[in-house]
PDB file of C-alpha atoms in Angstrom:
ATOM      1  CA  ASN A   1      22.951  50.665 -44.086  1.00 43.00           C
ATOM      2  CA  GLY A   2      22.276  52.867 -41.066  1.00 48.00           C
ATOM      3  CA  ILE A   3      18.479  52.606 -41.295  1.00 45.00           C
ATOM      4  CA  ILE A   4      16.375  51.978 -38.229  1.00 43.00           C
ATOM      5  CA  SER A   5      12.759  51.733 -39.297  1.00 39.00           C
ATOM      6  CA  PHE A   6       9.747  51.385 -37.038  1.00 37.00           C
ATOM      7  CA  SER A   7       6.352  49.905 -37.882  1.00 31.00           C
ATOM      8  CA  MET A   8       4.547  51.841 -40.567  1.00 32.00           C
ATOM      9  CA  SER A   9       0.966  51.793 -41.740  1.00 34.00           C
ATOM     10  CA  GLU A  10       0.458  49.988 -45.035  1.00 31.00           C
ATOM     11  CA  ASN A  11      -1.616  52.929 -46.202  1.00 31.00           C
ATOM     12  CA  HIS A  12       1.301  54.804 -47.749  1.00 35.00           C
ATOM     13  CA  ALA A  13       0.647  58.365 -48.789  1.00 43.00           C
ATOM     14  CA  LEU A  14       1.927  59.579 -52.140  1.00 50.00           C
ATOM     15  CA  ASP A  15       4.608  61.582 -50.323  1.00 73.00           C
ATOM     16  CA  HIS A  16       5.377  58.998 -47.653  1.00 81.00           C
ATOM     17  CA  LEU A  17       8.468  59.747 -45.585  1.00 90.00           C
ATOM     18  CA  SER A  18       9.997  56.278 -45.550  1.00 91.00           C
ATOM     19  CA  PRO A  19      13.730  55.976 -44.830  1.00 94.00           C
ATOM     20  CA  GLN A  20      14.208  54.395 -48.268  1.00 94.00           C
ATOM     21  CA  ALA A  21      12.522  57.332 -50.010  1.00 94.00           C
ATOM     22  CA  ILE A  22      14.586  59.871 -48.047  1.00 96.00           C
ATOM     23  CA  LEU A  23      17.910  58.123 -48.697  1.00 96.00           C
ATOM     24  CA  SER A  24      17.156  57.606 -52.387  1.00 95.00           C
ATOM     25  CA  GLY A  25      18.620  60.675 -54.054  1.00 93.00           C
ATOM     26  CA  LEU A  26      20.026  62.192 -50.849  1.00 97.00           C
ATOM     27  CA  ARG A  27      23.246  64.018 -51.727  1.00 97.00           C
ATOM     28  CA  THR A  28      24.733  64.578 -48.289  1.00 98.00           C
ATOM     29  CA  GLN A  29      27.984  63.019 -47.072  1.00 98.00           C
ATOM     30  CA  PHE A  30      26.970  62.365 -43.461  1.00 98.00           C
ATOM     31  CA  ILE A  31      23.807  64.253 -42.479  1.00 98.00           C
ATOM     32  CA  ALA A  32      20.840  61.846 -42.309  1.00 98.00           C
ATOM     33  CA  ARG A  33      22.983  58.910 -43.420  1.00 97.00           C
ATOM     34  CA  GLN A  34      22.050  57.442 -40.039  1.00 97.00           C
ATOM     35  CA  LEU A  35      18.288  57.754 -40.003  1.00 96.00           C
ATOM     36  CA  VAL A  36      15.607  56.994 -37.431  1.00 97.00           C
ATOM     37  CA  TYR A  37      12.011  57.238 -38.643  1.00 96.00           C
ATOM     38  CA  TYR A  38       8.738  57.150 -36.699  1.00 95.00           C
ATOM     39  CA  PRO A  39       5.232  57.447 -38.172  1.00 93.00           C
ATOM     40  CA  ILE A  40       4.177  59.169 -34.928  1.00 92.00           C
ATOM     41  CA  ILE A  41       6.221  60.308 -31.952  1.00 91.00           C
ATOM     42  CA  GLY A  42       6.115  62.658 -29.002  1.00 89.00           C
ATOM     43  CA  SER A  43       9.126  64.806 -29.954  1.00 91.00           C
ATOM     44  CA  THR A  44      12.005  64.177 -32.363  1.00 94.00           C
ATOM     45  CA  ASN A  45      14.311  66.296 -30.170  1.00 95.00           C
ATOM     46  CA  THR A  46      13.656  64.029 -27.177  1.00 94.00           C
ATOM     47  CA  VAL A  47      14.602  60.901 -29.144  1.00 96.00           C
ATOM     48  CA  ALA A  48      17.629  62.640 -30.691  1.00 97.00           C
ATOM     49  CA  ARG A  49      18.846  63.632 -27.219  1.00 97.00           C
ATOM     50  CA  SER A  50      18.657  60.009 -26.015  1.00 97.00           C
ATOM     51  CA  LEU A  51      20.576  58.855 -29.096  1.00 98.00           C
ATOM     52  CA  ALA A  52      23.206  61.579 -28.624  1.00 97.00           C
ATOM     53  CA  ILE A  53      23.743  60.535 -24.998  1.00 96.00           C
ATOM     54  CA  GLU A  54      24.187  56.944 -26.191  1.00 97.00           C
ATOM     55  CA  GLY A  55      26.898  58.129 -28.603  1.00 96.00           C
ATOM     56  CA  ALA A  56      25.041  58.369 -31.927  1.00 97.00           C
ATOM     57  CA  ALA A  57      27.209  59.583 -34.791  1.00 97.00           C
ATOM     58  CA  GLU A  58      27.239  63.189 -35.941  1.00 98.00           C
ATOM     59  CA  GLY A  59      24.621  63.746 -38.622  1.00 98.00           C
ATOM     60  CA  THR A  60      22.163  61.204 -37.181  1.00 98.00           C
ATOM     61  CA  MET A  61      18.629  62.392 -37.942  1.00 98.00           C
ATOM     62  CA  VAL A  62      15.336  61.565 -36.235  1.00 98.00           C
ATOM     63  CA  ILE A  63      12.264  62.270 -38.364  1.00 97.00           C
ATOM     64  CA  ALA A  64       8.556  61.739 -37.767  1.00 95.00           C
ATOM     65  CA  ASP A  65       5.438  62.047 -39.866  1.00 92.00           C
ATOM     66  CA  GLU A  66       3.466  63.276 -36.872  1.00 90.00           C
ATOM     67  CA  GLN A  67       4.456  64.779 -33.522  1.00 85.00           C
ATOM     68  CA  THR A  68       2.228  64.816 -30.446  1.00 81.00           C
ATOM     69  CA  MET A  69       4.513  66.651 -28.021  1.00 68.00           C
ATOM     70  CA  GLY A  70       6.630  68.788 -30.318  1.00 55.00           C
ATOM     71  CA  ARG A  71       8.057  71.886 -28.681  1.00 54.00           C
ATOM     72  CA  GLY A  72       8.657  75.305 -30.089  1.00 52.00           C
ATOM     73  CA  ARG A  73      10.517  78.109 -28.387  1.00 47.00           C
ATOM     74  CA  LEU A  74       9.511  79.222 -24.877  1.00 45.00           C
ATOM     75  CA  GLY A  75       7.806  75.894 -24.239  1.00 51.00           C
ATOM     76  CA  ARG A  76       5.105  76.291 -26.891  1.00 55.00           C
ATOM     77  CA  GLN A  77       3.646  73.225 -28.541  1.00 58.00           C
ATOM     78  CA  TRP A  78       4.360  72.493 -32.205  1.00 57.00           C
ATOM     79  CA  LEU A  79       1.700  70.088 -33.447  1.00 63.00           C
ATOM     80  CA  ALA A  80       1.337  68.800 -36.980  1.00 73.00           C
ATOM     81  CA  PRO A  81      -1.102  66.251 -38.416  1.00 80.00           C
ATOM     82  CA  SER A  82       0.352  63.258 -40.245  1.00 86.00           C
ATOM     83  CA  GLY A  83       1.563  63.806 -43.799  1.00 89.00           C
ATOM     84  CA  THR A  84       1.580  67.620 -43.690  1.00 92.00           C
ATOM     85  CA  SER A  85       4.933  68.731 -42.349  1.00 94.00           C
ATOM     86  CA  LEU A  86       8.646  68.153 -41.994  1.00 96.00           C
ATOM     87  CA  LEU A  87       9.510  67.375 -38.365  1.00 95.00           C
ATOM     88  CA  PHE A  88      13.097  66.325 -37.766  1.00 97.00           C
ATOM     89  CA  SER A  89      16.099  66.688 -35.481  1.00 98.00           C
ATOM     90  CA  ILE A  90      19.792  66.412 -36.378  1.00 98.00           C
ATOM     91  CA  ILE A  91      22.663  65.594 -34.004  1.00 98.00           C
ATOM     92  CA  PHE A  92      25.824  67.694 -34.411  1.00 97.00           C
ATOM     93  CA  ARG A  93      29.111  67.281 -32.578  1.00 96.00           C
ATOM     94  CA  PRO A  94      31.094  70.408 -33.522  1.00 92.00           C
ATOM     95  CA  ASP A  95      34.541  71.045 -32.126  1.00 89.00           C
ATOM     96  CA  PHE A  96      33.958  74.589 -30.925  1.00 84.00           C
ATOM     97  CA  GLU A  97      32.996  76.425 -27.768  1.00 83.00           C
ATOM     98  CA  ALA A  98      29.445  76.539 -26.455  1.00 82.00           C
ATOM     99  CA  ALA A  99      29.339  80.306 -27.088  1.00 80.00           C
ATOM    100  CA  ARG A 100      29.379  79.607 -30.851  1.00 86.00           C
ATOM    101  CA  VAL A 101      26.215  77.509 -30.882  1.00 90.00           C
ATOM    102  CA  GLN A 102      24.088  80.281 -32.410  1.00 92.00           C
ATOM    103  CA  GLY A 103      26.066  79.855 -35.638  1.00 95.00           C
ATOM    104  CA  LEU A 104      24.515  76.413 -36.058  1.00 95.00           C
ATOM    105  CA  THR A 105      20.987  77.786 -35.682  1.00 96.00           C
ATOM    106  CA  MET A 106      21.831  80.488 -38.236  1.00 97.00           C
ATOM    107  CA  LEU A 107      23.187  78.082 -40.847  1.00 97.00           C
ATOM    108  CA  CYS A 108      20.246  75.685 -40.481  1.00 98.00           C
ATOM    109  CA  ALA A 109      17.798  78.568 -40.989  1.00 98.00           C
ATOM    110  CA  LEU A 110      19.750  79.700 -44.055  1.00 98.00           C
ATOM    111  CA  GLY A 111      19.755  76.174 -45.496  1.00 98.00           C
ATOM    112  CA  ILE A 112      15.971  75.919 -45.104  1.00 98.00           C
ATOM    113  CA  ARG A 113      15.458  79.357 -46.660  1.00 98.00           C
ATOM    114  CA  GLN A 114      17.647  78.517 -49.657  1.00 98.00           C
ATOM    115  CA  ALA A 115      15.873  75.190 -50.278  1.00 98.00           C
ATOM    116  CA  ILE A 116      12.404  76.770 -50.143  1.00 98.00           C
ATOM    117  CA  ARG A 117      13.467  79.527 -52.550  1.00 98.00           C
ATOM    118  CA  GLU A 118      15.054  77.087 -55.000  1.00 98.00           C
ATOM    119  CA  LEU A 119      12.179  74.620 -55.072  1.00 97.00           C
ATOM    120  CA  THR A 120       9.198  76.964 -54.932  1.00 97.00           C
ATOM    121  CA  GLY A 121      10.364  80.457 -55.887  1.00 98.00           C
ATOM    122  CA  LEU A 122       8.718  81.766 -52.704  1.00 98.00           C
ATOM    123  CA  PRO A 123      10.628  84.648 -51.075  1.00 98.00           C
ATOM    124  CA  ALA A 124      11.330  82.881 -47.775  1.00 98.00           C
ATOM    125  CA  GLN A 125      12.885  85.118 -45.123  1.00 98.00           C
ATOM    126  CA  LEU A 126      13.969  84.704 -41.522  1.00 98.00           C
ATOM    127  CA  LYS A 127      12.687  86.316 -38.337  1.00 97.00           C
ATOM    128  CA  TRP A 128      14.992  86.774 -35.376  1.00 97.00           C
ATOM    129  CA  PRO A 129      15.926  84.563 -33.663  1.00 94.00           C
ATOM    130  CA  ASN A 130      14.898  81.366 -35.475  1.00 93.00           C
ATOM    131  CA  ASP A 131      11.644  81.487 -37.480  1.00 96.00           C
ATOM    132  CA  ILE A 132      11.158  80.764 -41.178  1.00 98.00           C
ATOM    133  CA  MET A 133       8.764  83.272 -42.754  1.00 98.00           C
ATOM    134  CA  LEU A 134       6.673  83.484 -45.931  1.00 97.00           C
ATOM    135  CA  HIS A 135       4.975  86.795 -46.721  1.00 96.00           C
ATOM    136  CA  GLY A 136       5.183  87.881 -43.085  1.00 94.00           C
ATOM    137  CA  ARG A 137       3.756  84.652 -41.660  1.00 95.00           C
ATOM    138  CA  LYS A 138       5.548  81.864 -39.830  1.00 93.00           C
ATOM    139  CA  THR A 139       5.985  78.629 -41.744  1.00 95.00           C
ATOM    140  CA  GLY A 140       8.690  77.026 -39.651  1.00 95.00           C
ATOM    141  CA  GLY A 141      10.850  77.209 -36.582  1.00 94.00           C
ATOM    142  CA  ILE A 142      14.061  75.868 -35.119  1.00 95.00           C
ATOM    143  CA  LEU A 143      14.705  74.655 -31.570  1.00 93.00           C
ATOM    144  CA  THR A 144      18.369  74.157 -30.676  1.00 94.00           C
ATOM    145  CA  GLU A 145      19.386  72.218 -27.573  1.00 94.00           C
ATOM    146  CA  THR A 146      22.943  71.734 -26.344  1.00 94.00           C
ATOM    147  CA  SER A 147      24.979  69.659 -23.930  1.00 94.00           C
ATOM    148  CA  SER A 148      28.432  70.802 -22.857  1.00 89.00           C
ATOM    149  CA  ILE A 149      31.393  69.357 -21.023  1.00 85.00           C
ATOM    150  CA  GLY A 150      33.073  72.366 -19.450  1.00 83.00           C
ATOM    151  CA  GLN A 151      33.429  75.044 -22.135  1.00 81.00           C
ATOM    152  CA  ARG A 152      33.249  72.506 -24.975  1.00 83.00           C
ATOM    153  CA  LEU A 153      30.120  71.210 -26.640  1.00 88.00           C
ATOM    154  CA  ASP A 154      29.362  67.526 -26.296  1.00 92.00           C
ATOM    155  CA  TYR A 155      26.505  67.625 -28.790  1.00 96.00           C
ATOM    156  CA  ILE A 156      23.969  69.997 -30.313  1.00 97.00           C
ATOM    157  CA  ILE A 157      20.504  68.924 -31.404  1.00 97.00           C
ATOM    158  CA  VAL A 158      18.790  71.122 -33.963  1.00 98.00           C
ATOM    159  CA  GLY A 159      15.062  70.440 -34.160  1.00 96.00           C
ATOM    160  CA  ILE A 160      13.189  71.753 -37.203  1.00 96.00           C
ATOM    161  CA  GLY A 161       9.454  72.014 -37.794  1.00 94.00           C
ATOM    162  CA  LEU A 162       8.218  73.185 -41.176  1.00 96.00           C
ATOM    163  CA  ASN A 163       4.607  73.553 -42.372  1.00 94.00           C
ATOM    164  CA  VAL A 164       4.753  72.124 -45.879  1.00 96.00           C
ATOM    165  CA  ASN A 165       1.350  70.879 -47.073  1.00 94.00           C
ATOM    166  CA  LEU A 166      -0.774  72.092 -44.185  1.00 90.00           C
ATOM    167  CA  PRO A 167      -4.265  73.289 -45.221  1.00 87.00           C
ATOM    168  CA  ALA A 168      -5.453  76.711 -44.075  1.00 80.00           C
ATOM    169  CA  ASN A 169      -8.078  75.347 -41.693  1.00 82.00           C
ATOM    170  CA  LEU A 170      -5.379  73.508 -39.700  1.00 81.00           C
ATOM    171  CA  LEU A 171      -3.077  76.505 -39.320  1.00 79.00           C
ATOM    172  CA  PRO A 172      -3.006  77.938 -35.775  1.00 72.00           C
ATOM    173  CA  VAL A 173      -4.424  81.466 -35.967  1.00 71.00           C
ATOM    174  CA  GLU A 174      -2.694  82.646 -32.799  1.00 71.00           C
ATOM    175  CA  PHE A 175       0.775  82.058 -34.308  1.00 75.00           C
ATOM    176  CA  ASN A 176       0.143  84.029 -37.525  1.00 86.00           C
ATOM    177  CA  ALA A 177       1.100  80.804 -39.279  1.00 91.00           C
ATOM    178  CA  THR A 178       1.094  79.695 -42.889  1.00 94.00           C
ATOM    179  CA  SER A 179       2.383  76.763 -44.921  1.00 95.00           C
ATOM    180  CA  ILE A 180       4.346  76.444 -48.143  1.00 97.00           C
ATOM    181  CA  SER A 181       1.361  74.927 -49.984  1.00 95.00           C
ATOM    182  CA  GLN A 182      -0.898  77.712 -48.723  1.00 94.00           C
ATOM    183  CA  GLU A 183       1.427  80.400 -50.127  1.00 96.00           C
ATOM    184  CA  LEU A 184       2.213  78.490 -53.308  1.00 96.00           C
ATOM    185  CA  GLY A 185      -1.298  77.333 -54.207  1.00 95.00           C
ATOM    186  CA  ARG A 186      -0.209  73.708 -54.629  1.00 94.00           C
ATOM    187  CA  THR A 187       1.419  70.935 -52.641  1.00 94.00           C
ATOM    188  CA  VAL A 188       5.143  70.253 -52.808  1.00 95.00           C
ATOM    189  CA  SER A 189       7.158  67.064 -52.324  1.00 95.00           C
ATOM    190  CA  ARG A 190       8.250  66.877 -48.714  1.00 96.00           C
ATOM    191  CA  ILE A 191      11.003  64.418 -49.611  1.00 96.00           C
ATOM    192  CA  THR A 192      12.517  66.612 -52.334  1.00 97.00           C
ATOM    193  CA  LEU A 193      12.357  69.639 -50.027  1.00 98.00           C
ATOM    194  CA  LEU A 194      13.909  67.704 -47.135  1.00 98.00           C
ATOM    195  CA  GLN A 195      16.761  66.403 -49.291  1.00 98.00           C
ATOM    196  CA  GLN A 196      17.531  69.916 -50.486  1.00 98.00           C
ATOM    197  CA  ILE A 197      17.402  71.335 -46.949  1.00 98.00           C
ATOM    198  CA  LEU A 198      19.774  68.654 -45.646  1.00 98.00           C
ATOM    199  CA  LEU A 199      22.233  69.280 -48.477  1.00 98.00           C
ATOM    200  CA  HIS A 200      22.331  73.036 -47.856  1.00 98.00           C
ATOM    201  CA  ILE A 201      22.664  72.580 -44.088  1.00 98.00           C
ATOM    202  CA  GLU A 202      25.584  70.203 -44.601  1.00 98.00           C
ATOM    203  CA  GLU A 203      27.321  72.545 -47.068  1.00 98.00           C
ATOM    204  CA  ARG A 204      27.156  75.391 -44.569  1.00 98.00           C
ATOM    205  CA  TYR A 205      28.116  73.207 -41.623  1.00 97.00           C
ATOM    206  CA  LEU A 206      31.250  71.996 -43.412  1.00 97.00           C
ATOM    207  CA  ALA A 207      32.057  75.638 -44.172  1.00 97.00           C
ATOM    208  CA  LEU A 208      31.475  76.528 -40.495  1.00 95.00           C
ATOM    209  CA  ARG A 209      33.949  73.854 -39.416  1.00 93.00           C
ATOM    210  CA  ALA A 210      36.434  75.348 -41.896  1.00 93.00           C
ATOM    211  CA  GLY A 211      36.089  78.838 -40.365  1.00 92.00           C
ATOM    212  CA  TYR A 212      33.052  80.387 -42.088  1.00 94.00           C
ATOM    213  CA  TRP A 213      30.803  82.379 -39.755  1.00 96.00           C
ATOM    214  CA  PRO A 214      27.256  82.883 -41.163  1.00 97.00           C
ATOM    215  CA  VAL A 215      26.188  86.040 -39.327  1.00 97.00           C
ATOM    216  CA  ALA A 216      26.472  88.424 -42.310  1.00 97.00           C
ATOM    217  CA  GLU A 217      24.440  86.117 -44.587  1.00 97.00           C
ATOM    218  CA  TRP A 218      21.943  85.524 -41.771  1.00 98.00           C
ATOM    219  CA  ALA A 219      21.532  89.259 -41.067  1.00 98.00           C
ATOM    220  CA  GLU A 220      20.804  89.841 -44.764  1.00 97.00           C
ATOM    221  CA  ALA A 221      18.034  87.240 -44.630  1.00 98.00           C
ATOM    222  CA  LEU A 222      16.394  88.669 -41.488  1.00 98.00           C
ATOM    223  CA  GLU A 223      13.158  90.513 -42.223  1.00 97.00           C
ATOM    224  CA  THR A 224      13.373  91.803 -38.623  1.00 96.00           C
ATOM    225  CA  LEU A 225      16.106  94.383 -39.211  1.00 97.00           C
ATOM    226  CA  GLY A 226      15.089  97.989 -39.791  1.00 96.00           C
ATOM    227  CA  ARG A 227      11.639  97.408 -38.298  1.00 96.00           C
ATOM    228  CA  LYS A 228       9.916  98.572 -35.165  1.00 96.00           C
ATOM    229  CA  VAL A 229       9.706  95.582 -32.826  1.00 96.00           C
ATOM    230  CA  LYS A 230       8.263  94.670 -29.466  1.00 95.00           C
ATOM    231  CA  LEU A 231      10.381  92.101 -27.654  1.00 94.00           C
ATOM    232  CA  ARG A 232       9.294  90.000 -24.733  1.00 92.00           C
ATOM    233  CA  THR A 233      12.244  88.698 -22.712  1.00 89.00           C
ATOM    234  CA  HIS A 234      12.819  87.148 -19.304  1.00 88.00           C
ATOM    235  CA  HIS A 235      13.948  90.601 -18.153  1.00 86.00           C
ATOM    236  CA  GLY A 236      10.953  92.539 -19.387  1.00 89.00           C
ATOM    237  CA  THR A 237       9.389  93.844 -22.586  1.00 92.00           C
ATOM    238  CA  TRP A 238      11.245  96.295 -24.839  1.00 92.00           C
ATOM    239  CA  GLN A 239      10.196  98.339 -27.860  1.00 95.00           C
ATOM    240  CA  GLY A 240      12.319  99.976 -30.483  1.00 96.00           C
ATOM    241  CA  ILE A 241      13.923  99.651 -33.905  1.00 97.00           C
ATOM    242  CA  ALA A 242      15.800  96.408 -34.612  1.00 97.00           C
ATOM    243  CA  GLU A 243      18.958  97.991 -35.981  1.00 97.00           C
ATOM    244  CA  ALA A 244      21.393  95.094 -36.382  1.00 97.00           C
ATOM    245  CA  VAL A 245      22.689  91.822 -35.005  1.00 97.00           C
ATOM    246  CA  ASP A 246      26.123  91.480 -33.472  1.00 96.00           C
ATOM    247  CA  ASN A 247      28.680  88.848 -34.418  1.00 95.00           C
ATOM    248  CA  ASP A 248      27.176  86.321 -31.995  1.00 93.00           C
ATOM    249  CA  GLY A 249      23.602  86.800 -33.228  1.00 95.00           C
ATOM    250  CA  ALA A 250      22.275  89.027 -30.457  1.00 95.00           C
ATOM    251  CA  LEU A 251      19.718  91.604 -31.624  1.00 96.00           C
ATOM    252  CA  LEU A 252      20.660  95.269 -31.205  1.00 97.00           C
ATOM    253  CA  VAL A 253      17.536  97.320 -30.571  1.00 97.00           C
ATOM    254  CA  ARG A 254      17.432 101.115 -30.399  1.00 97.00           C
ATOM    255  CA  LEU A 255      14.876 101.758 -27.693  1.00 95.00           C
ATOM    256  CA  ASP A 256      12.378 104.610 -27.840  1.00 90.00           C
ATOM    257  CA  ASN A 257      14.635 106.577 -25.457  1.00 92.00           C
ATOM    258  CA  GLY A 258      17.576 106.275 -27.868  1.00 94.00           C
ATOM    259  CA  GLN A 259      19.499 103.652 -25.910  1.00 96.00           C
ATOM    260  CA  ILE A 260      20.862 100.576 -27.685  1.00 96.00           C
ATOM    261  CA  ARG A 261      19.985  97.334 -25.935  1.00 95.00           C
ATOM    262  CA  LYS A 262      21.574  93.994 -26.802  1.00 95.00           C
ATOM    263  CA  ILE A 263      19.046  91.169 -26.612  1.00 94.00           C
ATOM    264  CA  TRP A 264      20.286  87.582 -26.550  1.00 91.00           C
ATOM    265  CA  GLU A 265      17.042  85.761 -26.110  1.00 89.00           C
ATOM    266  CA  GLY A 266      13.447  86.786 -26.512  1.00 90.00           C
ATOM    267  CA  ASP A 267      10.356  86.693 -28.609  1.00 90.00           C
ATOM    268  CA  ILE A 268       9.123  89.302 -31.065  1.00 92.00           C
ATOM    269  CA  VAL A 269       5.427  89.799 -30.336  1.00 88.00           C
ATOM    270  CA  PRO A 270       2.679  91.846 -32.042  1.00 85.00           C
TER     271      PRO A 270
END
């Protein structure tokens, strides 16, 4: 049945992320049909990478109730107490060039945004390059890791962390963070939300394999565009108006001196 389950506490929470609960009602064809669950783990991306190297099937998902060494972008930690969040990584094996990997990050972000909007009515938006936002605060992030053979991708791991039922006192102040329950005023079912996210990611991924490119939809969902931004990159810090994204997802910023700068990788800071 594709389930690998590790020892779980008998003290099951109401919204316990057991493999059986996740698979019951899951409407995907292949994403998360192979499922590895841990009550607590260092990082789901690390486990997913090991499985990918060993030849795990496309769509294999690693999910944990708690992460102790979760990583965000630029090496930051992403910590989440047990029972509060969605912390999972999916293995993809797309047949396209490594240069197209940003499309996978885009479609995963769009799938998460759509699921949050459908289930809660909250106006979830995206922040370049890969944050999920609610009312201007970060509620989730995506970390994409790749392995290539020549110009072709061997596998892509998309790691997702989402603050679902995280109380205000546990939200890290320095990240301007929030959670879905904090914005909604009530808790939501992590399992229902996860199932909806996985369905929408799969729908878009199948479309991507058939030729769909999500950049126009992604640009529309970016709250970043049209705003004054300060970007910290490996090549320095830049300020200007985020005017657009190009077809590959790079941010086009009109600097204060009028120049347009294309930024592939960086962090928008206060």
